[in-house]
Coordinates of C-alpha atoms and ligand atoms in Angstrom, one line a residue:
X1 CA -69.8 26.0 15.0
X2 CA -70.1 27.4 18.4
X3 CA -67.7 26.0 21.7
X4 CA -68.6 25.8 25.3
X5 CA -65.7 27.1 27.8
X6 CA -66.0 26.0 31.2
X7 CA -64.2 27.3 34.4
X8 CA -65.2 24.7 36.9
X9 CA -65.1 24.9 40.2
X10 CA -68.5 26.9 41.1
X11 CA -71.5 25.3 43.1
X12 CA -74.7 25.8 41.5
X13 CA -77.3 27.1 43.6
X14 CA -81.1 28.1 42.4
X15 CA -83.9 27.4 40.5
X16 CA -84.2 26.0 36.5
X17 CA -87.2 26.0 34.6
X18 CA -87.4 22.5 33.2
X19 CA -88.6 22.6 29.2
X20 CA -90.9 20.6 27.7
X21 CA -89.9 16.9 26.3
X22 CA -88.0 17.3 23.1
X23 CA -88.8 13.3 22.6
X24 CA -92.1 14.0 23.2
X25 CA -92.7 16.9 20.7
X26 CA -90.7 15.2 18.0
X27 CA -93.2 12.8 17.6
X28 CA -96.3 14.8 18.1
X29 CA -95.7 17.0 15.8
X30 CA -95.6 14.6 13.5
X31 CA -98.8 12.7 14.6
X32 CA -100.8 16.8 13.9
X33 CA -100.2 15.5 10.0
X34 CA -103.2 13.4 10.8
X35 CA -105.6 16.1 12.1
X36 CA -108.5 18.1 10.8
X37 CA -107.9 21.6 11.7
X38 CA -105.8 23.0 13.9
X39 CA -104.0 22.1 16.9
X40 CA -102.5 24.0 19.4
X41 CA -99.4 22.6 21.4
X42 CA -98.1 24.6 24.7
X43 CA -94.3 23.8 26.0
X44 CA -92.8 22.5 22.7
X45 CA -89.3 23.5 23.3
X46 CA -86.9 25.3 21.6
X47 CA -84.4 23.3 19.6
X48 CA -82.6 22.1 16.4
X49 CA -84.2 18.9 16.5
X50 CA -87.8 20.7 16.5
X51 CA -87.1 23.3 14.1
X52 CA -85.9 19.9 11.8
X53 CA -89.1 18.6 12.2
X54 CA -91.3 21.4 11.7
X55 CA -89.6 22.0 8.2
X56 CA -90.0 18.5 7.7
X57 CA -94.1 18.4 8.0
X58 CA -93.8 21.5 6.7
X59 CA -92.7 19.8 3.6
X60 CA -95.5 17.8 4.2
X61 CA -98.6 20.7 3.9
X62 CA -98.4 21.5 7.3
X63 CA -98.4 25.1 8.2
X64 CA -96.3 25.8 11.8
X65 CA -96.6 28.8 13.4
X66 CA -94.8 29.6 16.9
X67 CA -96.1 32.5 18.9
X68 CA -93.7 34.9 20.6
X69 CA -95.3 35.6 23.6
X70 CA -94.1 32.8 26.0
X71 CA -96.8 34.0 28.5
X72 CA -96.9 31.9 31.9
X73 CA -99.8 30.1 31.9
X74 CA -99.2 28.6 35.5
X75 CA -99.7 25.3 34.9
X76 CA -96.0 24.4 33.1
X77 CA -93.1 25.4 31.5
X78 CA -93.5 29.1 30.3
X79 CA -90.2 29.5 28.0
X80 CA -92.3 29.5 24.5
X81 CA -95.1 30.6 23.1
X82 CA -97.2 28.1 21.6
X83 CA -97.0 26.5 18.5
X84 CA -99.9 26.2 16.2
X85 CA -100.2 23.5 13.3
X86 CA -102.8 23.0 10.7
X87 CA -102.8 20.6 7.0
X88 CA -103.5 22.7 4.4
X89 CA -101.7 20.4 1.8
X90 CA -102.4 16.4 1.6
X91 CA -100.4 15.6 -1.7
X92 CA -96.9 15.2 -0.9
X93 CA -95.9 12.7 0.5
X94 CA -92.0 12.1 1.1
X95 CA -89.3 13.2 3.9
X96 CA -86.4 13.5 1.9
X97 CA -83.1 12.7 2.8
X98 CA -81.3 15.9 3.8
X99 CA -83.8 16.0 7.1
X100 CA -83.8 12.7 8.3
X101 CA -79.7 12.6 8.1
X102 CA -79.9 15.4 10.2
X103 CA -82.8 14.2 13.1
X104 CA -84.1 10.2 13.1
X105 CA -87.3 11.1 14.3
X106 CA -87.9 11.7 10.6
X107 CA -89.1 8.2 10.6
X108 CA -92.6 9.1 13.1
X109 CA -94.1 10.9 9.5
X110 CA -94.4 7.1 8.4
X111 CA -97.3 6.0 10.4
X112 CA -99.5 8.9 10.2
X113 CA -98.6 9.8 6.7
X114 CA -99.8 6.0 5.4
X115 CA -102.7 6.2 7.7
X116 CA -103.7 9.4 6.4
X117 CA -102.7 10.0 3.2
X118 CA -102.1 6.1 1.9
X119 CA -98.5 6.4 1.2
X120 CA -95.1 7.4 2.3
X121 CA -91.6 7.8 1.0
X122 CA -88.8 8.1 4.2
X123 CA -85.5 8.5 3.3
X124 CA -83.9 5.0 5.6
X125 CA -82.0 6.5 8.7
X126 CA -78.6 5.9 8.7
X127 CA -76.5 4.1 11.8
X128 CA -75.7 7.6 14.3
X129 CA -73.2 8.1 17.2
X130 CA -74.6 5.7 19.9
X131 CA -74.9 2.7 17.0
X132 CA -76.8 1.0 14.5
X133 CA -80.5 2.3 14.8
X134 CA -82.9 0.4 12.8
X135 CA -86.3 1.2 11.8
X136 CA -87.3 -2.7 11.2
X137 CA -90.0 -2.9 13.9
X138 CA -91.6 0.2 12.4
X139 CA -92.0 -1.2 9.5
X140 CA -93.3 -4.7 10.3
X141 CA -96.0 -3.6 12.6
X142 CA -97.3 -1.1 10.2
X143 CA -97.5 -4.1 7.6
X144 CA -98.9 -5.9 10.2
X145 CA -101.9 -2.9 9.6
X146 CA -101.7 -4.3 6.0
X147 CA -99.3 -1.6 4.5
X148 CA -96.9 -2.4 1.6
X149 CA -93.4 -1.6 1.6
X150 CA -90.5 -1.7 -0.3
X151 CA -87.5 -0.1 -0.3
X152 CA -85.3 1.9 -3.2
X153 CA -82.7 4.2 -3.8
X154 CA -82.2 4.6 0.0
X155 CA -86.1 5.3 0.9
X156 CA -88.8 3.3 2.3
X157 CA -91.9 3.4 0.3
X158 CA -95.2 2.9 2.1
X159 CA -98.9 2.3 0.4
X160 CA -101.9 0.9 1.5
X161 CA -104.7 -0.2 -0.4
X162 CA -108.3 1.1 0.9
X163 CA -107.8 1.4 4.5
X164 CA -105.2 -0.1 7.5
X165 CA -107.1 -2.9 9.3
X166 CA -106.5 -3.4 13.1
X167 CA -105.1 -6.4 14.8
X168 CA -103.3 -8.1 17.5
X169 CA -99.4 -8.0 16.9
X170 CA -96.4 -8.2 19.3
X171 CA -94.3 -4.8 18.8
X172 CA -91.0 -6.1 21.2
X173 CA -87.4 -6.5 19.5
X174 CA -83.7 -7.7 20.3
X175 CA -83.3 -4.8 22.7
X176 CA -87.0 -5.0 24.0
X177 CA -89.5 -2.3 23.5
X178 CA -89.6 0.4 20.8
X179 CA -90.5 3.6 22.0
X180 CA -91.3 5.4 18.9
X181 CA -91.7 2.4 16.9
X182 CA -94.6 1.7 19.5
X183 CA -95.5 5.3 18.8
X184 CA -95.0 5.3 15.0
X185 CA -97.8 2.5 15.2
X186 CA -100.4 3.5 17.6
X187 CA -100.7 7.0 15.2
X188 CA -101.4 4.8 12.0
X189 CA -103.7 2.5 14.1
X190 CA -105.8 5.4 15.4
X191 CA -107.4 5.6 12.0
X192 CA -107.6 2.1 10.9
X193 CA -110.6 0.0 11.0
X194 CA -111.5 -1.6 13.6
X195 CA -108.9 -2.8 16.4
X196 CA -105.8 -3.1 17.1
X197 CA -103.8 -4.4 20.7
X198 CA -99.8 -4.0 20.9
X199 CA -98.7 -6.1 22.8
X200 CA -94.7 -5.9 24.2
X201 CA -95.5 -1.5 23.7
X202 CA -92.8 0.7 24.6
X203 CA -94.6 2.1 28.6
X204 CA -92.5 5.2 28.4
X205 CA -94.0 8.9 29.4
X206 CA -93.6 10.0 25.9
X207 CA -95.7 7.2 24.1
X208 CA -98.3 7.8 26.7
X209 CA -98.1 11.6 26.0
X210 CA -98.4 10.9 22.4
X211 CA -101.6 8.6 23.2
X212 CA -103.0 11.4 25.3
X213 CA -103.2 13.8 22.4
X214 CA -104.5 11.3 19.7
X215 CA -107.5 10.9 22.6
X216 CA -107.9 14.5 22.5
X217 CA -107.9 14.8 19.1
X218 CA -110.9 12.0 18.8
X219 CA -109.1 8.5 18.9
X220 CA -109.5 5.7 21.2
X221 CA -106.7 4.5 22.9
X222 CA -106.5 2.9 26.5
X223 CA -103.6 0.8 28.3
X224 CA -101.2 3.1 26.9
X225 CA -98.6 3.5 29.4
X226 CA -98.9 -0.8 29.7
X227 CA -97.1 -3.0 27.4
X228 CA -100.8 -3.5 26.2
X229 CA -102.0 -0.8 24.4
X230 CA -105.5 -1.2 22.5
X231 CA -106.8 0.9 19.7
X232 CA -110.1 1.8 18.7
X233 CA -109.8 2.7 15.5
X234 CA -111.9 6.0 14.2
X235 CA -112.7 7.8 11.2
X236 CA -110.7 11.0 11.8
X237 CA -109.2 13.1 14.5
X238 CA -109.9 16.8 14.8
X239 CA -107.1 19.0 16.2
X240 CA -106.4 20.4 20.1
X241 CA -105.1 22.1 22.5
X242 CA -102.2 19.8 24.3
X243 CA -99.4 20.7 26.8
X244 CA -96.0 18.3 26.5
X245 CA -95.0 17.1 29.2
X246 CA -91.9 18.3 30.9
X247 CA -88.5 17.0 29.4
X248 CA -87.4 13.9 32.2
X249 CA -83.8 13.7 30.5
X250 CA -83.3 17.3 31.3
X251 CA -84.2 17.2 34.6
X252 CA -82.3 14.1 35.7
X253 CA -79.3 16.0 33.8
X254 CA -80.0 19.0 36.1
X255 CA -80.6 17.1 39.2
X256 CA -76.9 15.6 38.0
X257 CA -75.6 19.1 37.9
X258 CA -76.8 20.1 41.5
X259 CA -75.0 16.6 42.7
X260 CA -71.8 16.7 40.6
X261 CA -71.1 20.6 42.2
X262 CA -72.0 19.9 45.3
X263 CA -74.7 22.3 45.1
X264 CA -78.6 22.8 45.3
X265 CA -81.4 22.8 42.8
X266 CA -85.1 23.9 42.4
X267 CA -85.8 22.3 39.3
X268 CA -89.3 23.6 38.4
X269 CA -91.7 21.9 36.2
X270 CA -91.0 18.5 36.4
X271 CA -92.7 14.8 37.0
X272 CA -90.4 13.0 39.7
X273 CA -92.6 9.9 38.7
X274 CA -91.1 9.6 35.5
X275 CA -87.9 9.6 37.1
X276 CA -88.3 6.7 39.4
X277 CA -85.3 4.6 38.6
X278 CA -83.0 7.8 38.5
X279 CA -84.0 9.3 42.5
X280 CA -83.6 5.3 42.8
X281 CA -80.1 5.4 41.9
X282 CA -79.5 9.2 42.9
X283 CA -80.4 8.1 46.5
X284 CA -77.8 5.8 46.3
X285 CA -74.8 7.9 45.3
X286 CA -75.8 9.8 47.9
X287 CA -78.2 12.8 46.2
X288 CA -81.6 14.0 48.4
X289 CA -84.3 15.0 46.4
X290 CA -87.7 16.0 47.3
X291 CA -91.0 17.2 45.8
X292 CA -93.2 19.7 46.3
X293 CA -96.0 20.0 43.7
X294 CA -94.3 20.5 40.2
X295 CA -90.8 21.6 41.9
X296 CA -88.2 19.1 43.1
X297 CA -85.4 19.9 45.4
X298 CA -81.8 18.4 44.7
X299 CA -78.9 18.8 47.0
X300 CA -76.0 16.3 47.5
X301 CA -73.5 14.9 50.3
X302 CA -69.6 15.7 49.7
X303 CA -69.1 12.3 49.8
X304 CA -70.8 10.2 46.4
X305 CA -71.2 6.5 47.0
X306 CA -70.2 4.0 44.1
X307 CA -73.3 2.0 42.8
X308 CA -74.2 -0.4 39.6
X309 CA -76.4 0.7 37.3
X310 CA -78.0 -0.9 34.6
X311 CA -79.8 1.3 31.5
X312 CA -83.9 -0.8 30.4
X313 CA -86.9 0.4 29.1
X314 CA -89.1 2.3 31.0
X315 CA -89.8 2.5 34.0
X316 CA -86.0 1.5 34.2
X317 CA -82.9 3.9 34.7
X318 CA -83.3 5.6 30.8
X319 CA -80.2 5.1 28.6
X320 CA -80.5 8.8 28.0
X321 CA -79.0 9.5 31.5
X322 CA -76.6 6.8 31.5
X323 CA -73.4 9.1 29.8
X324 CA -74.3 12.1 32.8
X325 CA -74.9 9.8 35.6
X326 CA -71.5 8.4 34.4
X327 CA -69.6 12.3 34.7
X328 CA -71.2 11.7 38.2
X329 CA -69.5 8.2 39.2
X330 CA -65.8 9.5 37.9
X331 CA -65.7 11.2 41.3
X332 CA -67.6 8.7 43.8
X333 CA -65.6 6.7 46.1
X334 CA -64.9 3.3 45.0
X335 CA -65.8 1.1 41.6
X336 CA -68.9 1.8 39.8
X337 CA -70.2 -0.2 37.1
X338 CA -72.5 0.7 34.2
X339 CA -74.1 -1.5 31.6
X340 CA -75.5 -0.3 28.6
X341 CA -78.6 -2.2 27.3
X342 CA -80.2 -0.3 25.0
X343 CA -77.7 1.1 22.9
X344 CA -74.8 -1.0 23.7
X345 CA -72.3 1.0 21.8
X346 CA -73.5 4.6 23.7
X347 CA -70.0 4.8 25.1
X348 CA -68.4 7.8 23.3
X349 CA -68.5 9.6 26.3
X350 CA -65.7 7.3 27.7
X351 CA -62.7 8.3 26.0
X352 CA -63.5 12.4 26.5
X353 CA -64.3 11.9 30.4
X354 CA -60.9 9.7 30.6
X355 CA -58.9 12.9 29.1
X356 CA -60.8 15.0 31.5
X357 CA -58.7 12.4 34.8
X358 CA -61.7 9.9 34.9
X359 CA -60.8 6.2 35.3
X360 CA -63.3 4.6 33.1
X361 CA -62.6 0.8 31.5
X362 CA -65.1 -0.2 28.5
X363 CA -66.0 -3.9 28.3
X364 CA -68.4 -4.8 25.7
X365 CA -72.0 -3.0 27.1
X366 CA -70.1 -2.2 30.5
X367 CA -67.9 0.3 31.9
X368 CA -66.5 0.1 34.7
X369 CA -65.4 3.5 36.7
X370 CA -63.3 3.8 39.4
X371 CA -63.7 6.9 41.3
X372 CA -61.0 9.5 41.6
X373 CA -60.5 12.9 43.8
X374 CA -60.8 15.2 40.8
X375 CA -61.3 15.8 37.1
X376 CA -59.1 18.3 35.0
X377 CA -60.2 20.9 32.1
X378 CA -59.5 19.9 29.3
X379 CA -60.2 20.3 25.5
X380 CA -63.2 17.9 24.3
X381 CA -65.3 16.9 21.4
X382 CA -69.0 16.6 21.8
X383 CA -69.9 13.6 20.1
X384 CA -73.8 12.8 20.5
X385 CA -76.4 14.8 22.4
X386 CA -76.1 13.3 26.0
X387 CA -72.6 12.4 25.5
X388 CA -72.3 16.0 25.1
X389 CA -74.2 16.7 28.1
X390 CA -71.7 14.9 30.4
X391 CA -69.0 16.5 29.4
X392 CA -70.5 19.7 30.3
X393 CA -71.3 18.0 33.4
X394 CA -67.8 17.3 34.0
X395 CA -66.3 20.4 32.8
X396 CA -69.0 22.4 36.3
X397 CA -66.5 20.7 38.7
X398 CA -63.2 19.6 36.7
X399 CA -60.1 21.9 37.7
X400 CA -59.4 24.5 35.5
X401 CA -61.1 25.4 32.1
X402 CA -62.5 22.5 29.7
X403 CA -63.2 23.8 26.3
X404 CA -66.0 21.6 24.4
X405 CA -66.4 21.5 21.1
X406 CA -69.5 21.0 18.5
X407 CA -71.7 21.8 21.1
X408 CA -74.9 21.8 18.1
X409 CA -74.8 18.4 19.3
X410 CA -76.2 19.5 22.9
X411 CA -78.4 22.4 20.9
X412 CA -80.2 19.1 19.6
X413 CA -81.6 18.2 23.2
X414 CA -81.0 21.0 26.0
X415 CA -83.0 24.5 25.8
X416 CA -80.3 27.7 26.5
X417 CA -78.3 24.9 29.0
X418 CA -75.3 27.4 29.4
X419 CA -78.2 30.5 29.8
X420 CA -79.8 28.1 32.6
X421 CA -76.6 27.2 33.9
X422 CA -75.3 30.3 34.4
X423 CA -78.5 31.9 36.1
X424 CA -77.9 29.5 39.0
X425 CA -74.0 30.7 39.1
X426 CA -72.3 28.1 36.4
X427 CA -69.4 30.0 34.6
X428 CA -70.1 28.6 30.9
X429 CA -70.2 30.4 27.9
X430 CA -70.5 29.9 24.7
X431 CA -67.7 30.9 21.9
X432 CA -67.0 30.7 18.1
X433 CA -65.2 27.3 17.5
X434 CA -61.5 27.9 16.9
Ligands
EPU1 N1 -84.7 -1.1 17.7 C1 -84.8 -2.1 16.7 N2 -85.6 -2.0 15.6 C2 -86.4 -0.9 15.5 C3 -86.4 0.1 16.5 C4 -85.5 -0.1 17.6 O1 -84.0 -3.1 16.8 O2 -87.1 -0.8 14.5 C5 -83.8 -1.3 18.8 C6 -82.8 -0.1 18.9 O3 -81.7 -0.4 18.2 C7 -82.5 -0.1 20.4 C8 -83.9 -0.5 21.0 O4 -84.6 -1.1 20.0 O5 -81.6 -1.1 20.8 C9 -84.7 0.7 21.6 O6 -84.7 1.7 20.6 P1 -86.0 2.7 20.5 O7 -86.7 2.3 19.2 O8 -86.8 2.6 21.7 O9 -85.3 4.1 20.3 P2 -86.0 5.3 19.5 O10 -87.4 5.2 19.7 O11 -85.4 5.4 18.1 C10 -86.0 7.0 21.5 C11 -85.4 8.3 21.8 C12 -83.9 8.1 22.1 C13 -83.8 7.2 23.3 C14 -84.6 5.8 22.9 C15 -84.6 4.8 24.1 C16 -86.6 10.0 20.5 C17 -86.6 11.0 19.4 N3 -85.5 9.2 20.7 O12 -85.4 6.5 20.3 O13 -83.5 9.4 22.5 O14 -82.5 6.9 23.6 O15 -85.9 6.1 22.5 O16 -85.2 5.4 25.2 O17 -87.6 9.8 21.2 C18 -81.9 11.1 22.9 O18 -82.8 11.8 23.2 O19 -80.7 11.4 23.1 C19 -82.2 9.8 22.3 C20 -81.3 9.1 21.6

């Protein structure tokens, strides 16, 4: 297991190539199960979490193969080459148990394997770090498209009989939207008869990138990006050529970086529409940014401002920013207070940053932070990917060295972070654990 061994202390200064969305390309790799020939995808990133999910459909009689070349094709992120994916093999059926321990997004082969091939075992995904996830809202809109479940030895098991019929159904849970439950859905509805209208759909960039590529590939979906998405359901979808969209989460945690050193980033690549409710808040604290085409410019006042923040759904400040923009608040002047309503046990990140000098107090789904002059190094434990991610964020400016360990946790989410963070003068790199 490899370590991450900060000096803090340095102001980052330059320009980072943002990657393409892993919570994008989790999905629609998993949605190509239900294309004829072959698709091409351009910016799927590098990661653990991708290389899980291309074994997994795999598994499934999918053949993936990732070019070398990482060419720049001027028109997005250049790291990779592309990845090309093509069914050869409809029979099997089941993601087994040892993959979707490792990666949740195991669970978006359900939809387009019972569309496609009639049936589906998943292995159930366990609770993770940031809390109970469950897949319940999958599976009822899915029966909903008249598919039969029922569970044993720790797997779903998914059949239809003849064909998934369309309807109207309402996709919202507890927490609100479900953004690849929403996702998990529209993929099966694409190929059922006749159609189909979520209502309370997940609006978030990734369902609509998902959307755009089922379109591409032959399906007929419009309103995605509302909480009403309609489906026209066709006979098949035939494979294409699709770019994913740039990676948000990075970016904000980037943008984070250039703000928490005091520094100034080109972060190129990106959508600052996506990020609405994080410049929102940025702006606040105290952060400019600015656009020019596909390349935003960060750079931050000495002094941060305190604000409130609460994590929704889309277009709302994304829960997946709310343990970095946290590292950020431990140094602002005055009381900050962060609420948690997506996950509201994503608070692991508390305990490390306090051991680091923070000030942070955990009530229920809020913390409340209380500013201080400087954070220390310290040894850490990465616990969950963007939990992990703050703690790096933290160890750029704390005093002294912080030592993180487990970092396959941030290999999960962030493309080469310590390569990128070096290039614009970070000193980070990464050891053998101890
Ligand atoms: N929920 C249910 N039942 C379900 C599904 C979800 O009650 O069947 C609840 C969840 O427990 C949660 C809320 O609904 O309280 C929203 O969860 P959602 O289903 O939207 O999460 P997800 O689709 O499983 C994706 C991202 C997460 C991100 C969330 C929220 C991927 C691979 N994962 O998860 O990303 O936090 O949406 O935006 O896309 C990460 O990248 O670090 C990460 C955890």
């Amino acid at each position: 297991m490899d370590s991450f061994i900060i000096h803090g202390g340095n102001r980052l200064k330059g320009k980072i190539e943002i990657s393409g969305s892993k919570n994008s390309a989790l999905p629609i790799l998993a949605a190509c199960l239900m294309a004829e020939g072959k698709t091409v995808l351009k910016g799927v990133p590098r990661l653990s979490d991708l290389d899980s999910m291309a074994k997994l459909i795999g598994e499934l009689g999918c053949d993936v193969f990732r070019h070398e070349s990482g060419a720049t094709l001027g028109d997005g992120p250049a790291l990779n080459g592309n990845l090309d994916l093509q069914v050869t093999d409809e029979s099997m059926c089941e993601a087994r148990y040892d993959i979707v321990k490792t990666m949740r997004a195991s669970i978006c082969v359900l939809g387009p394997l019972l569309a496609k091939r009639g049936r589906a075992i998943v292995s159930i995904p366990g609770g993770c770090a940031i809390g109970d996830r469950p897949v319940d809202l999958h599976v009822r809109g899915l029966q909903k498209l008249g598919a039969e479940f029922r569970t044993e030895n720790g797997n779903i098991i998914g059949e239809v009989r003849g064909r998934l019929k369309g309807c109207r159904m309402y996709l919202g849970g507890a927490q609100g939207p479900t953004v690849l439950g929403t996702i998990n859905v529209m993929c099966a509805a694409a190929l059922a008869e006749g159609q189909t209208v979520l209502v309370g759909a997940a609006c978030e960039p990734e369902v609509v990138d998902c959307a755009d590529l089922l379109n591409k590939m032959g399906a007929k979906i419009t309103g995605h990006g509302t909480p009403e998405i309609r489906i026209e359901g066709v006979d098949k979808l035939i494979g294409c050529e699709h770019r994913i969209i740039p990676d948000r989460i990075e970016c904000g945690t980037f943008m984070i970086a250039a703000a928490i050193t005091n520094g100034e980033l080109e972060l190129k690549h990106c959508n600052l529409d996506h990020l609405i409710a994080v410049v929102d808040r940025m702006d606040e604290v105290g952060i400019k940014t600015s656009r020019e085409n596909g390349t935003i410019h960060c750079s931050s006042a000495r002094r941060l401002n305190a604000v409130e923040m609460t994590t929704q759904p889309y277009p709302g400040f994304p829960t997946d920013l709310q343990a970095q923009l946290m590292a950020l608040l431990c140094l602002a002047d005055g009381m900050s207070v962060i609420t948690e309503r997506i996950f509201p046990d994503r608070f692991l990140h508390v305990g490390e940053l306090n051991r680091m000098g923070a000030r942070i107090r955990k009530e229920g789904a809020t913390a409340v932070v209380q500013g201080v002059k400087e954070l220390q190094g310290a040894s850490v434990m990465a616990s969950d990917l963007r939990a992990s991610a703050a703690l790096v964020l933290a160890g750029l400016v704390a005093k002294g060295t912080t030592r993180i360990d487990r970092v396959y946790h941030i290999d999960r989410g962030y493309e080469k972070i310590e390569q990128k963070l070096r290039a614009v003068g970070a000193d980070i790199e990464r050891v053998k654990e101890r």
